[in-house]
Amino acid sequence: MREPGQPSLDQLRVFVAVIDAGGFAHAARQLHRTQSVISYTIANLEEQLNVVLLDRGKRKPTLTDAGKALLADARAVALKVDGMRARAKALAGGLEAEVSVVVDVMFPTCVLVRVLEAFQAQFPTVALRLRIEAMGAVAQLVMDGSCHIGLGGWMTSTASVFERLAVGHVRLIPVAAPSHALAQLAGPIASNVAREHVQLVLSDRSVLTQGQDFGVLGLRNWRLGDLGSKHALLRAGLGWGNMPEAMVRDDLAEGRLVHLPLAVDNGENYPIYLIQRADTPPGQAGKWLTERFAEQLPLLEQVF
């Protein structure tokens, strides 16, 4: 049996059109061709692939088993080419191919989802690369050019290389499980008392803040790489620590965690800045994204 030939993109599009339109005549009207041309194109495609794609013995052409298997491939090829053409058109018009964003773990997920959904709808041809990091890692990735846009709360001492805009804050509060020893004490809890208990601390994976501590009271502390793990250990009663109020609001309401009445550090605002390098301004899509994040300032305040 001979090897299948090389079908053309036009043949594949006609094949898909015949199925989607419901027959040769409908496909011909849709593609502004004669019915004989449509029939001839399908016959040539079958000749190229060395298989019968359509059963013509019925009133309306129906897919053979081979046709069913190859229709998905035909659709995929057509969609890939359409996507390639759309991306090329966007690039020719000055739209960047990719936008990379790094977001602080403290930034509210609901706001992030809302902005990114809008971005994908507005710029379907632009690839979006997202990273979630903590504290100094956000600034570091923007500083070294790994990410175009950052949303973070900690600013490096070399902040002159950045353009930054305040977009809101996250309220952090000290919490622990109801079974934790600190939760059994009546407030205010002195800092020397809290210091004797294990504090769960979010660890920064960047070199910018290496050796620096932020809001750490405990002489013994466990350093965690992500906020989800910290949340789980807090609920398990394995330590105490500061958490975004919105993230633990349901836990507080349902008694899984309690707000610790510390004499100091009983709650603070963690600022969120939108940052980018001053010497590499974003393109059209990136600028649109920064504007949408900036517009979230009143919404961000409402989240918390």
C-alpha positions as a LaTeX table, in Angstrom:
\begin{tabular}{lrrr}
\hline
Residue & $x$ (\AA) & $y$ (\AA) & $z$ (\AA) \\
\hline
Met1 & 0.00 & 0.00 & 0.00 \\
Arg2 & 1.38 & 3.40 & $-0.96$ \\
Glu3 & 2.29 & 6.00 & 1.61 \\
Pro4 & $-0.20$ & 8.84 & 2.20 \\
Gly5 & 0.58 & 12.05 & 0.33 \\
Gln6 & 0.72 & 15.63 & 1.63 \\
Pro7 & $-2.77$ & 17.18 & 1.91 \\
Ser8 & $-3.08$ & 20.92 & 1.46 \\
Leu9 & $-4.48$ & 23.29 & 4.04 \\
Asp10 & $-7.29$ & 24.18 & 1.65 \\
Gln11 & $-8.30$ & 20.52 & 1.36 \\
Leu12 & $-8.44$ & 20.19 & 5.14 \\
Arg13 & $-10.54$ & 23.35 & 5.45 \\
Val14 & $-12.99$ & 22.09 & 2.85 \\
Phe15 & $-13.24$ & 18.73 & 4.64 \\
Val16 & $-14.09$ & 20.49 & 7.92 \\
Ala17 & $-16.55$ & 22.80 & 6.17 \\
Val18 & $-18.46$ & 19.88 & 4.60 \\
Ile19 & $-18.97$ & 18.30 & 8.02 \\
Asp20 & $-19.79$ & 21.54 & 9.83 \\
Ala21 & $-22.14$ & 22.79 & 7.11 \\
Gly22 & $-23.89$ & 19.44 & 6.75 \\
Gly23 & $-23.11$ & 18.57 & 3.16 \\
Phe24 & $-21.43$ & 19.52 & $-0.11$ \\
Ala25 & $-24.05$ & 22.05 & $-1.20$ \\
His26 & $-24.07$ & 23.91 & 2.11 \\
Ala27 & $-20.25$ & 23.93 & 2.23 \\
Ala28 & $-20.16$ & 25.29 & $-1.32$ \\
Arg29 & $-22.40$ & 28.22 & $-0.36$ \\
Gln30 & $-20.40$ & 28.86 & 2.79 \\
Leu31 & $-17.07$ & 28.86 & 0.93 \\
His32 & $-18.45$ & 30.64 & $-2.18$ \\
Arg33 & $-17.49$ & 27.79 & $-4.49$ \\
Thr34 & $-19.39$ & 25.46 & $-6.74$ \\
Gln35 & $-20.54$ & 22.10 & $-5.42$ \\
Ser36 & $-18.47$ & 20.32 & $-8.04$ \\
Val37 & $-15.31$ & 22.04 & $-6.78$ \\
Ile38 & $-16.10$ & 20.96 & $-3.22$ \\
Ser39 & $-16.67$ & 17.35 & $-4.32$ \\
Tyr40 & $-13.47$ & 17.37 & $-6.38$ \\
Thr41 & $-11.45$ & 18.77 & $-3.45$ \\
Ile42 & $-12.70$ & 16.04 & $-1.08$ \\
Ala43 & $-11.97$ & 13.36 & $-3.68$ \\
Asn44 & $-8.42$ & 14.66 & $-4.07$ \\
Leu45 & $-7.98$ & 14.71 & $-0.26$ \\
Glu46 & $-9.08$ & 11.08 & $-0.06$ \\
Glu47 & $-6.66$ & 10.26 & $-2.85$ \\
Gln48 & $-3.84$ & 12.01 & $-1.01$ \\
Leu49 & $-4.55$ & 10.24 & 2.29 \\
Asn50 & $-5.38$ & 6.90 & 0.66 \\
Val51 & $-8.57$ & 6.52 & 2.72 \\
Val52 & $-12.29$ & 7.12 & 2.22 \\
Leu53 & $-13.39$ & 9.96 & 4.47 \\
Leu54 & $-17.08$ & 10.24 & 3.58 \\
Asp55 & $-19.83$ & 7.72 & 2.89 \\
Arg56 & $-21.68$ & 9.13 & $-0.12$ \\
Gly57 & $-24.28$ & 6.36 & $-0.28$ \\
Lys58 & $-26.69$ & 8.28 & 1.92 \\
Arg59 & $-28.66$ & 11.47 & 1.31 \\
Lys60 & $-26.16$ & 13.47 & 3.36 \\
Pro61 & $-22.46$ & 12.53 & 3.34 \\
Thr62 & $-21.48$ & 10.92 & 6.65 \\
Leu63 & $-18.08$ & 10.27 & 8.12 \\
Thr64 & $-16.50$ & 6.86 & 7.74 \\
Asp65 & $-14.49$ & 5.48 & 10.66 \\
Ala66 & $-11.35$ & 6.85 & 9.01 \\
Gly67 & $-13.09$ & 10.19 & 8.48 \\
Lys68 & $-14.04$ & 10.40 & 12.15 \\
Ala69 & $-10.46$ & 9.72 & 13.20 \\
Leu70 & $-8.93$ & 12.27 & 10.79 \\
Leu71 & $-11.49$ & 15.06 & 11.25 \\
Ala72 & $-9.98$ & 15.98 & 14.62 \\
Asp73 & $-6.54$ & 16.21 & 13.02 \\
Ala74 & $-7.90$ & 18.41 & 10.23 \\
Arg75 & $-9.49$ & 20.76 & 12.77 \\
Ala76 & $-6.31$ & 20.92 & 14.83 \\
Val77 & $-4.14$ & 21.79 & 11.82 \\
Ala78 & $-6.57$ & 24.50 & 10.66 \\
Leu79 & $-6.75$ & 26.01 & 14.15 \\
Lys80 & $-2.96$ & 26.00 & 14.51 \\
Val81 & $-2.54$ & 27.81 & 11.20 \\
Asp82 & $-5.25$ & 30.32 & 12.11 \\
Gly83 & $-3.54$ & 30.95 & 15.42 \\
Met84 & $-0.18$ & 31.40 & 13.70 \\
Arg85 & $-1.66$ & 33.93 & 11.27 \\
Ala86 & $-3.35$ & 35.86 & 14.08 \\
Arg87 & $-0.12$ & 35.97 & 16.07 \\
Ala88 & 1.86 & 37.14 & 13.03 \\
Lys89 & $-0.67$ & 39.90 & 12.39 \\
Ala90 & $-0.46$ & 41.03 & 16.01 \\
Leu91 & 3.36 & 41.03 & 15.95 \\
Ala92 & 3.36 & 43.02 & 12.72 \\
Gly93 & 1.10 & 45.56 & 14.42 \\
Gly94 & 3.55 & 46.05 & 17.30 \\
Leu95 & 1.96 & 43.69 & 19.83 \\
Glu96 & 4.47 & 41.76 & 21.92 \\
Ala97 & 4.55 & 37.96 & 21.71 \\
Glu98 & 4.65 & 37.40 & 25.48 \\
Val99 & 4.04 & 39.19 & 28.76 \\
Ser100 & 5.54 & 37.79 & 31.95 \\
Val101 & 4.12 & 38.66 & 35.36 \\
Val102 & 5.32 & 37.82 & 38.86 \\
Val103 & 2.83 & 38.24 & 41.72 \\
Asp104 & 3.35 & 38.25 & 45.46 \\
Val105 & 1.72 & 35.35 & 47.31 \\
Met106 & $-0.10$ & 37.93 & 49.43 \\
Phe107 & $-1.96$ & 39.41 & 46.45 \\
Pro108 & $-5.65$ & 38.38 & 46.53 \\
Thr109 & $-6.33$ & 35.56 & 44.09 \\
Cys110 & $-9.83$ & 36.77 & 43.22 \\
Val111 & $-8.48$ & 40.09 & 41.92 \\
Leu112 & $-5.66$ & 38.37 & 40.03 \\
Val113 & $-8.08$ & 35.97 & 38.31 \\
Arg114 & $-10.37$ & 38.82 & 37.27 \\
Val115 & $-7.54$ & 40.78 & 35.64 \\
Leu116 & $-5.95$ & 37.79 & 33.90 \\
Glu117 & $-9.28$ & 36.61 & 32.49 \\
Ala118 & $-9.81$ & 40.06 & 31.00 \\
Phe119 & $-6.28$ & 40.04 & 29.58 \\
Gln120 & $-6.74$ & 36.70 & 27.83 \\
Ala121 & $-10.00$ & 37.90 & 26.32 \\
Gln122 & $-8.41$ & 41.15 & 25.12 \\
Phe123 & $-5.14$ & 39.65 & 23.84 \\
Pro124 & $-5.74$ & 36.01 & 22.86 \\
Thr125 & $-2.56$ & 35.87 & 20.74 \\
Val126 & $-0.23$ & 37.09 & 23.50 \\
Ala127 & 1.32 & 34.39 & 25.66 \\
Leu128 & 1.04 & 35.13 & 29.38 \\
Arg129 & 3.69 & 33.71 & 31.72 \\
Leu130 & 2.78 & 33.87 & 35.41 \\
Arg131 & 4.89 & 33.27 & 38.51 \\
Ile132 & 3.88 & 33.46 & 42.16 \\
Glu133 & 6.67 & 34.39 & 44.58 \\
Ala134 & 7.22 & 35.96 & 47.99 \\
Met135 & 8.62 & 39.33 & 49.05 \\
Gly136 & 12.03 & 40.06 & 47.53 \\
Ala137 & 11.71 & 37.38 & 44.86 \\
Val138 & 9.13 & 39.55 & 43.06 \\
Ala139 & 11.51 & 42.51 & 42.84 \\
Gln140 & 14.44 & 40.28 & 41.89 \\
Leu141 & 12.64 & 38.74 & 38.91 \\
Val142 & 11.70 & 42.18 & 37.60 \\
Met143 & 15.17 & 43.54 & 38.28 \\
Asp144 & 16.97 & 40.79 & 36.35 \\
Gly145 & 14.51 & 40.99 & 33.45 \\
Ser146 & 12.94 & 37.56 & 33.97 \\
Cys147 & 9.51 & 39.18 & 34.31 \\
His148 & 8.15 & 42.35 & 32.74 \\
Ile149 & 5.66 & 43.25 & 35.48 \\
Gly150 & 5.68 & 42.62 & 39.23 \\
Leu151 & 3.07 & 42.94 & 41.95 \\
Gly152 & 4.84 & 42.82 & 45.27 \\
Gly153 & 5.11 & 44.35 & 48.69 \\
Trp154 & 8.83 & 44.46 & 49.39 \\
Met155 & 11.04 & 46.98 & 47.61 \\
Thr156 & 14.79 & 46.64 & 47.26 \\
Ser157 & 17.17 & 49.44 & 48.21 \\
Thr158 & 18.00 & 49.77 & 44.49 \\
Ala159 & 14.40 & 50.73 & 43.79 \\
Ser160 & 15.59 & 53.58 & 41.54 \\
Val161 & 15.69 & 51.09 & 38.65 \\
Phe162 & 11.94 & 50.58 & 39.09 \\
Glu163 & 8.83 & 52.49 & 38.28 \\
Arg164 & 6.30 & 51.65 & 40.95 \\
Leu165 & 2.67 & 52.41 & 41.71 \\
Ala166 & 0.80 & 51.59 & 44.91 \\
Val167 & $-2.25$ & 49.45 & 44.11 \\
Gly168 & $-3.50$ & 48.70 & 47.63 \\
His169 & $-2.58$ & 46.71 & 50.68 \\
Val170 & $-3.17$ & 43.38 & 52.36 \\
Arg171 & $-4.12$ & 43.27 & 56.03 \\
Leu172 & $-1.97$ & 40.75 & 57.95 \\
Ile173 & $-3.07$ & 39.46 & 61.35 \\
Pro174 & $-1.47$ & 37.01 & 63.83 \\
Val175 & $-3.44$ & 33.77 & 64.13 \\
Ala176 & $-3.22$ & 30.31 & 65.64 \\
Ala177 & $-5.40$ & 27.24 & 66.03 \\
Pro178 & $-7.81$ & 27.27 & 69.01 \\
Ser179 & $-5.79$ & 24.42 & 70.54 \\
His180 & $-2.54$ & 26.40 & 70.46 \\
Ala181 & $-1.14$ & 27.55 & 73.81 \\
Leu182 & $-1.20$ & 31.22 & 72.79 \\
Ala183 & $-4.88$ & 30.96 & 71.93 \\
Gln184 & $-5.59$ & 30.02 & 75.56 \\
Leu185 & $-4.20$ & 33.29 & 76.89 \\
Ala186 & $-6.20$ & 36.43 & 77.54 \\
Gly187 & $-4.84$ & 39.45 & 75.71 \\
Pro188 & $-2.85$ & 41.45 & 75.27 \\
Ile189 & $-0.12$ & 38.80 & 74.83 \\
Ala190 & 3.34 & 40.21 & 75.55 \\
Ser191 & 5.97 & 39.78 & 72.84 \\
Asn192 & 8.29 & 37.88 & 75.21 \\
Val193 & 5.53 & 35.29 & 75.68 \\
Ala194 & 4.85 & 34.92 & 71.94 \\
Arg195 & 8.60 & 34.64 & 71.37 \\
Glu196 & 8.73 & 31.35 & 73.26 \\
His197 & 6.45 & 29.59 & 70.76 \\
Val198 & 7.23 & 28.36 & 67.27 \\
Gln199 & 6.41 & 31.02 & 64.69 \\
Leu200 & 5.59 & 29.99 & 61.13 \\
Val201 & 7.34 & 32.39 & 58.76 \\
Leu202 & 7.01 & 32.78 & 55.01 \\
Ser203 & 10.48 & 32.31 & 53.53 \\
Asp204 & 11.85 & 34.50 & 50.76 \\
Arg205 & 13.66 & 32.56 & 48.04 \\
Ser206 & 15.55 & 35.58 & 46.67 \\
Val207 & 19.04 & 36.76 & 47.51 \\
Leu208 & 17.83 & 40.34 & 47.94 \\
Thr209 & 16.56 & 39.71 & 51.46 \\
Gln210 & 18.95 & 36.96 & 52.44 \\
Gly211 & 19.57 & 37.10 & 56.20 \\
Gln212 & 16.78 & 39.63 & 56.82 \\
Asp213 & 13.66 & 38.95 & 58.87 \\
Phe214 & 10.28 & 40.65 & 58.57 \\
Gly215 & 7.77 & 40.49 & 61.43 \\
Val216 & 9.60 & 37.61 & 63.13 \\
Leu217 & 9.24 & 37.46 & 66.92 \\
Gly218 & 9.72 & 33.78 & 67.67 \\
Leu219 & 13.10 & 32.53 & 68.80 \\
Arg220 & 12.12 & 29.27 & 67.13 \\
Asn221 & 10.61 & 29.56 & 63.68 \\
Trp222 & 9.76 & 27.32 & 60.78 \\
Arg223 & 10.42 & 28.88 & 57.37 \\
Leu224 & 8.00 & 27.87 & 54.65 \\
Gly225 & 8.18 & 28.38 & 50.91 \\
Asp226 & 4.48 & 28.93 & 50.24 \\
Leu227 & 1.47 & 30.44 & 51.94 \\
Gly228 & $-0.68$ & 27.32 & 51.49 \\
Ser229 & 1.66 & 25.20 & 53.60 \\
Lys230 & 1.79 & 27.88 & 56.26 \\
His231 & $-2.01$ & 28.00 & 56.33 \\
Ala232 & $-2.26$ & 24.22 & 56.73 \\
Leu233 & 0.29 & 24.09 & 59.56 \\
Leu234 & $-1.41$ & 26.94 & 61.38 \\
Arg235 & $-4.74$ & 25.12 & 61.26 \\
Ala236 & $-2.99$ & 21.99 & 62.54 \\
Gly237 & $-1.83$ & 23.91 & 65.63 \\
Leu238 & 1.88 & 23.53 & 64.88 \\
Gly239 & 2.70 & 27.19 & 65.37 \\
Trp240 & 1.43 & 30.74 & 65.11 \\
Gly241 & 2.02 & 33.36 & 62.44 \\
Asn242 & 0.73 & 36.29 & 60.40 \\
Met243 & $-1.71$ & 35.63 & 57.55 \\
Pro244 & $-3.70$ & 37.76 & 55.10 \\
Glu245 & $-6.99$ & 38.49 & 56.86 \\
Ala246 & $-9.09$ & 37.67 & 53.78 \\
Met247 & $-7.44$ & 34.27 & 53.42 \\
Val248 & $-8.32$ & 33.23 & 56.99 \\
Arg249 & $-11.64$ & 35.04 & 57.31 \\
Asp250 & $-13.68$ & 31.84 & 56.99 \\
Asp251 & $-11.36$ & 30.03 & 59.42 \\
Leu252 & $-11.89$ & 32.76 & 62.00 \\
Ala253 & $-15.65$ & 32.75 & 61.52 \\
Glu254 & $-15.89$ & 28.97 & 61.82 \\
Gly255 & $-13.43$ & 28.63 & 64.71 \\
Arg256 & $-10.61$ & 26.83 & 62.91 \\
Leu257 & $-8.27$ & 29.72 & 63.72 \\
Val258 & $-8.33$ & 32.57 & 66.25 \\
His259 & $-6.96$ & 36.09 & 66.04 \\
Leu260 & $-4.17$ & 36.39 & 68.62 \\
Pro261 & $-4.34$ & 39.63 & 70.66 \\
Leu262 & $-0.61$ & 40.37 & 70.65 \\
Ala263 & 0.55 & 43.44 & 72.53 \\
Val264 & 2.66 & 44.35 & 69.48 \\
Asp265 & 2.27 & 43.38 & 65.84 \\
Asn266 & $-1.45$ & 42.72 & 66.28 \\
Gly267 & $-2.07$ & 43.46 & 62.64 \\
Glu268 & $-0.40$ & 45.45 & 59.91 \\
Asn269 & $-0.91$ & 46.51 & 56.32 \\
Tyr270 & 1.27 & 44.81 & 53.72 \\
Pro271 & 1.54 & 47.27 & 50.79 \\
Ile272 & 1.24 & 46.04 & 47.23 \\
Tyr273 & 3.14 & 47.86 & 44.49 \\
Leu274 & 3.00 & 47.43 & 40.74 \\
Ile275 & 6.63 & 47.50 & 39.59 \\
Gln276 & 8.50 & 47.41 & 36.30 \\
Arg277 & 11.94 & 48.43 & 35.10 \\
Ala278 & 12.11 & 52.07 & 34.07 \\
Asp279 & 14.47 & 51.30 & 31.19 \\
Thr280 & 12.29 & 48.59 & 29.62 \\
Pro281 & 8.70 & 49.84 & 29.48 \\
Pro282 & 6.06 & 47.25 & 28.54 \\
Gly283 & 4.55 & 46.95 & 25.08 \\
Gln284 & 0.93 & 47.41 & 24.15 \\
Ala285 & $-0.38$ & 44.31 & 25.95 \\
Gly286 & 1.82 & 44.83 & 28.99 \\
Lys287 & 0.75 & 48.46 & 29.29 \\
Trp288 & $-2.90$ & 47.40 & 29.12 \\
Leu289 & $-2.26$ & 44.87 & 31.89 \\
Thr290 & $-0.56$ & 47.40 & 34.18 \\
Glu291 & $-3.46$ & 49.80 & 33.68 \\
Arg292 & $-5.97$ & 47.11 & 34.64 \\
Phe293 & $-4.02$ & 46.29 & 37.80 \\
Ala294 & $-3.85$ & 49.99 & 38.66 \\
Glu295 & $-7.62$ & 50.22 & 38.30 \\
Gln296 & $-7.98$ & 47.53 & 40.97 \\
Leu297 & $-6.98$ & 49.91 & 43.79 \\
Pro298 & $-10.55$ & 50.54 & 45.05 \\
Leu299 & $-11.49$ & 46.89 & 44.47 \\
Leu300 & $-8.39$ & 45.67 & 46.29 \\
Glu301 & $-9.26$ & 47.76 & 49.32 \\
Gln302 & $-12.78$ & 46.25 & 49.33 \\
Val303 & $-11.44$ & 42.67 & 49.26 \\
Phe304 & $-9.93$ & 43.19 & 52.66 \\
\hline
\end{tabular}
